[in-house]
Short mmCIF file of C-alpha atoms in Angstrom, two decimals:
data_model
loop_
_atom_site.label_atom_id
_atom_site.label_comp_id
_atom_site.label_asym_id
_atom_site.label_seq_id
_atom_site.Cartn_x
_atom_site.Cartn_y
_atom_site.Cartn_z
CA UNK A 297 -84.68 0.18 -33.06
CA UNK A 298 -82.67 -3.02 -33.24
CA UNK A 299 -83.34 -5.74 -30.71
CA UNK A 300 -80.97 -5.73 -27.73
CA UNK A 301 -79.52 -9.14 -28.64
CA UNK A 302 -78.46 -7.83 -32.07
CA UNK A 303 -76.83 -4.77 -30.56
CA UNK A 304 -74.93 -6.95 -28.09
CA UNK A 305 -73.87 -9.19 -30.98
CA UNK A 306 -72.36 -6.19 -32.74
CA UNK A 307 -70.66 -4.99 -29.57
CA UNK A 308 -69.11 -8.45 -29.17
CA UNK A 309 -67.83 -8.37 -32.75
CA UNK A 310 -66.51 -4.81 -32.33
CA UNK A 311 -64.68 -5.74 -29.11
CA UNK A 312 -63.19 -8.84 -30.68
CA UNK A 313 -62.06 -6.79 -33.66
CA UNK A 314 -60.64 -4.13 -31.35
CA UNK A 315 -58.68 -6.74 -29.39
CA UNK A 316 -57.34 -8.10 -32.65
CA UNK A 317 -56.24 -4.68 -33.87
CA UNK A 318 -54.59 -3.69 -30.59
CA UNK A 319 -53.02 -7.14 -30.24
CA UNK A 320 -51.72 -6.91 -33.78
CA UNK A 321 -50.27 -3.47 -33.04
CA UNK A 322 -48.36 -4.84 -30.05
CA UNK A 323 -47.33 -7.85 -32.14
CA UNK A 324 -46.18 -5.51 -34.89
CA UNK A 325 -43.99 -3.53 -32.47
CA UNK A 326 -42.54 -6.79 -31.20
CA UNK A 327 -41.89 -7.80 -34.81
CA UNK A 328 -40.08 -4.49 -35.45
CA UNK A 329 -38.04 -5.10 -32.33
CA UNK A 330 -37.10 -8.48 -33.76
CA UNK A 331 -36.17 -7.02 -37.15
CA UNK A 332 -34.18 -4.13 -35.76
CA UNK A 333 -32.22 -6.17 -33.27
CA UNK A 334 -32.40 -9.61 -34.81
CA UNK A 335 -33.75 -10.80 -31.47
CA UNK A 336 -35.18 -14.31 -31.21
CA UNK A 337 -36.94 -13.32 -28.02
CA UNK A 338 -38.93 -10.64 -29.85
CA UNK A 339 -39.55 -12.99 -32.75
CA UNK A 340 -41.22 -15.50 -30.44
CA UNK A 341 -43.17 -12.74 -28.68
CA UNK A 342 -44.50 -11.24 -31.91
CA UNK A 343 -45.52 -14.64 -33.31
CA UNK A 344 -47.18 -15.51 -30.02
CA UNK A 345 -49.16 -12.27 -30.02
CA UNK A 346 -50.25 -12.72 -33.64
CA UNK A 347 -51.42 -16.28 -33.00
CA UNK A 348 -53.19 -15.29 -29.82
CA UNK A 349 -55.04 -12.32 -31.34
CA UNK A 350 -55.14 -11.94 -35.11
CA UNK A 351 -55.01 -15.61 -36.15
CA UNK A 352 -57.29 -17.03 -33.48
CA UNK A 353 -59.87 -14.29 -33.91
CA UNK A 354 -59.86 -14.47 -37.70
CA UNK A 355 -60.44 -18.22 -37.67
CA UNK A 356 -63.23 -17.94 -35.11
CA UNK A 357 -64.81 -15.00 -36.92
CA UNK A 358 -64.68 -16.44 -40.44
CA UNK A 359 -65.76 -19.83 -39.08
CA UNK A 360 -68.78 -18.41 -37.29
CA UNK A 361 -69.78 -16.49 -40.42
CA UNK A 362 -69.54 -19.64 -42.57
CA UNK A 363 -71.53 -21.59 -40.01
CA UNK A 364 -74.21 -18.90 -39.78
CA UNK A 365 -74.56 -18.61 -43.54
CA UNK A 366 -74.76 -22.38 -43.81
CA UNK A 367 -71.59 -22.88 -45.90
CA UNK A 368 -70.29 -25.17 -43.20
CA UNK A 369 -72.28 -27.90 -41.52
CA UNK A 370 -72.80 -27.67 -37.78
CA UNK A 371 -70.55 -30.70 -37.35
CA UNK A 372 -67.63 -28.32 -38.02
CA UNK A 373 -68.39 -26.08 -35.06
CA UNK A 374 -66.38 -28.15 -32.60
CA UNK A 375 -63.30 -28.60 -34.85
CA UNK A 376 -63.30 -24.82 -35.49
CA UNK A 377 -63.36 -24.10 -31.77
CA UNK A 378 -60.58 -26.65 -31.32
CA UNK A 379 -58.37 -24.98 -33.97
CA UNK A 380 -59.02 -21.53 -32.44
CA UNK A 381 -58.08 -22.79 -28.98
CA UNK A 382 -54.99 -24.50 -30.41
CA UNK A 383 -53.76 -21.22 -31.87
CA UNK A 384 -54.47 -19.40 -28.62
CA UNK A 385 -52.58 -22.04 -26.66
CA UNK A 386 -49.70 -21.98 -29.14
CA UNK A 387 -49.67 -18.19 -28.86
CA UNK A 388 -49.34 -18.10 -25.06
CA UNK A 389 -46.75 -20.92 -25.25
CA UNK A 390 -44.64 -18.77 -27.60
CA UNK A 391 -44.99 -15.76 -25.29
CA UNK A 392 -43.95 -17.88 -22.31
CA UNK A 393 -41.02 -19.23 -24.33
CA UNK A 394 -39.94 -15.70 -25.27
CA UNK A 395 -39.90 -14.75 -21.58
CA UNK A 396 -37.25 -17.36 -20.98
CA UNK A 397 -35.30 -17.23 -24.22
CA UNK A 398 -32.27 -15.04 -24.46
CA UNK A 399 -30.80 -13.57 -27.58
CA UNK B 805 -40.88 5.48 -48.86
CA UNK B 806 -40.91 7.43 -45.64
CA UNK B 807 -38.29 7.49 -42.98
CA UNK B 808 -38.38 8.28 -39.31
CA UNK B 809 -37.94 12.08 -39.07
CA UNK B 810 -35.97 11.57 -35.85
CA UNK B 811 -33.24 9.87 -37.88
CA UNK B 812 -32.51 13.02 -39.88
CA UNK B 813 -32.39 15.11 -36.73
CA UNK B 814 -30.13 12.60 -35.06
CA UNK B 815 -27.69 12.58 -37.98
CA UNK B 816 -27.92 16.35 -38.10
CA UNK B 817 -26.84 16.82 -34.48
CA UNK B 818 -24.13 14.17 -34.79
CA UNK B 819 -22.72 15.86 -37.89
CA UNK B 820 -22.08 18.94 -35.75
CA UNK B 821 -18.44 19.06 -34.67
CA UNK B 822 -19.15 20.99 -31.46
CA UNK B 823 -21.87 18.55 -30.44
CA UNK B 824 -19.52 15.62 -31.00
CA UNK B 825 -16.79 17.28 -28.95
CA UNK B 826 -19.23 17.81 -26.10
CA UNK B 827 -20.31 14.17 -26.27
CA UNK B 828 -16.72 12.97 -26.38
CA UNK B 829 -15.71 15.08 -23.39
CA UNK B 830 -18.74 14.18 -21.27
CA UNK B 831 -18.34 10.49 -22.01
CA UNK B 832 -15.17 10.56 -19.90
CA UNK B 833 -16.59 12.39 -16.90
CA UNK B 834 -19.50 14.73 -16.06
CA UNK B 835 -18.66 18.31 -16.95
CA UNK B 836 -20.23 21.72 -16.36
CA UNK B 837 -20.92 24.17 -19.18
CA UNK B 838 -17.94 26.27 -18.10
CA UNK B 839 -15.64 23.24 -18.11
CA UNK B 840 -16.90 22.28 -21.56
CA UNK B 841 -16.33 25.81 -22.86
CA UNK B 842 -12.74 25.68 -21.57
CA UNK B 843 -12.04 22.12 -22.61
CA UNK B 844 -13.50 22.26 -26.10
CA UNK B 845 -12.58 25.90 -26.71
CA UNK B 846 -16.03 27.20 -27.57
CA UNK B 847 -18.17 30.01 -26.24
CA UNK B 848 -20.69 29.29 -23.49
CA UNK B 849 -23.69 30.16 -25.71
CA UNK B 850 -22.39 27.58 -28.19
CA UNK B 851 -22.13 25.02 -25.39
CA UNK B 852 -25.64 25.74 -24.16
CA UNK B 853 -27.14 25.54 -27.62
CA UNK B 854 -25.52 22.16 -28.31
CA UNK B 855 -26.34 20.87 -24.84
CA UNK B 856 -30.00 21.73 -25.30
CA UNK B 857 -30.18 19.91 -28.63
CA UNK B 858 -28.31 16.90 -27.31
CA UNK B 859 -30.64 16.73 -24.33
CA UNK B 860 -33.60 16.92 -26.68
CA UNK B 861 -32.39 13.73 -28.32
CA UNK B 862 -31.64 12.13 -24.98
CA UNK B 863 -27.95 11.88 -25.75
CA UNK B 864 -26.88 13.97 -22.79
CA UNK B 865 -28.03 13.87 -19.20
CA UNK B 866 -28.11 16.81 -16.83
CA UNK B 867 -27.35 16.47 -13.16
CA UNK B 868 -27.65 19.29 -10.70
CA UNK B 869 -24.79 19.71 -8.28
CA UNK B 870 -25.44 21.69 -5.14
CA UNK B 871 -22.69 23.86 -3.84
CA UNK B 872 -22.38 24.69 -0.18
CA UNK B 873 -23.14 28.34 -0.90
CA UNK B 874 -26.69 27.43 -1.80
CA UNK B 875 -26.34 27.81 -5.52
CA UNK B 876 -26.51 24.99 -8.01
CA UNK B 877 -24.80 24.29 -11.21
CA UNK B 878 -25.39 21.57 -13.78
CA UNK B 879 -23.00 18.96 -14.99
CA UNK B 880 -23.59 16.97 -18.16
CA UNK B 881 -22.92 13.33 -18.93
CA UNK B 882 -23.11 11.68 -22.33
CA UNK B 883 -25.67 8.90 -22.34
CA UNK B 884 -25.02 7.89 -25.95
CA UNK B 885 -23.27 4.59 -26.34
CA UNK B 886 -23.86 3.49 -29.92
CA UNK B 887 -25.74 4.52 -33.03
CA UNK B 888 -26.39 1.93 -35.70
CA UNK B 889 -28.16 2.58 -38.98
CA UNK B 890 -29.72 -0.26 -40.87
CA UNK B 891 -30.98 -0.11 -44.43
CA UNK B 892 -33.61 -2.72 -44.98
CA UNK B 893 -36.12 -3.05 -47.83
CA UNK B 894 -36.62 0.59 -48.67
CA UNK B 895 -36.18 2.30 -45.33
CA UNK B 896 -33.51 3.27 -42.85
CA UNK B 897 -33.84 2.15 -39.27
CA UNK B 898 -31.65 3.82 -36.67
CA UNK B 899 -31.03 2.16 -33.34
CA UNK B 900 -29.53 4.26 -30.58
CA UNK B 901 -27.95 2.48 -27.65
CA UNK B 902 -27.67 4.50 -24.49
CA UNK B 903 -25.90 3.89 -21.22
CA UNK B 904 -27.21 3.47 -17.67
CA UNK B 905 -30.94 3.94 -17.92
CA UNK B 906 -32.97 3.89 -14.76
CA UNK B 907 -35.32 1.40 -16.38
CA UNK B 908 -34.71 -0.62 -19.52
CA UNK B 909 -35.55 1.23 -22.70
CA UNK B 910 -36.35 4.47 -20.88
CA UNK B 911 -34.50 6.66 -23.32
CA UNK B 912 -35.45 4.83 -26.49
CA UNK B 913 -37.53 7.02 -28.76
CA UNK B 914 -38.77 4.08 -30.79
CA UNK B 915 -41.55 1.92 -29.38
CA UNK B 916 -40.07 -1.29 -30.78
CA UNK B 917 -36.69 -0.61 -29.19
CA UNK B 918 -38.27 0.27 -25.87
CA UNK B 919 -40.46 -2.81 -26.05
CA UNK B 920 -37.52 -5.09 -26.77
CA UNK B 921 -35.49 -3.74 -23.86
CA UNK B 922 -38.38 -3.91 -21.42
CA UNK B 923 -39.39 -7.40 -22.49
CA UNK B 924 -35.91 -8.87 -22.54
CA UNK B 925 -35.14 -7.40 -19.16
CA UNK B 926 -38.13 -9.00 -17.40
#
């Protein structure tokens, strides 16, 4: 019987992974919409979704693994969080931009 | 190398001369099955068969007209506006443009097309 904290850790990872997969799926459909119609709006939306989900999560996930295994010093924790947040912010910016772009 | 099975079916129905005549006629004004049979010179069973297939692909819309004598009959309107086929890196992508949808992308069979219309219409 694993300790509760470990189980919760796994649930957190699974949820984050699930969000990434679903977000990537939506991003992929947006990307197809862009390819099929050559639509800049959909291009911005798909990039925004990828940054917000796949990219941000991957950086956070890989970063936390490296930190935990000791490949990265703890002084890198803050910069990693900063980069993750930057991608998330850039992602929502792109989505907002796509709402108002035409063509 | 797979392609959307709907594309084959779409090309199949559009290659049918009767189906195209029905679409052409109903793109001018809504018509009943009887009117189509007269106009396009085909039997009513032929009309009904084509109408059913066209409806299945969302290329034709059925509206029910109510007569005063309490019986109804259906008229059909073409909803197809444009078909474009794109060949890109190993696969065909068909995009069907339809007219007057009650919400954007409603009749699109492809998620990406529906998504684009919904999103761009916000």
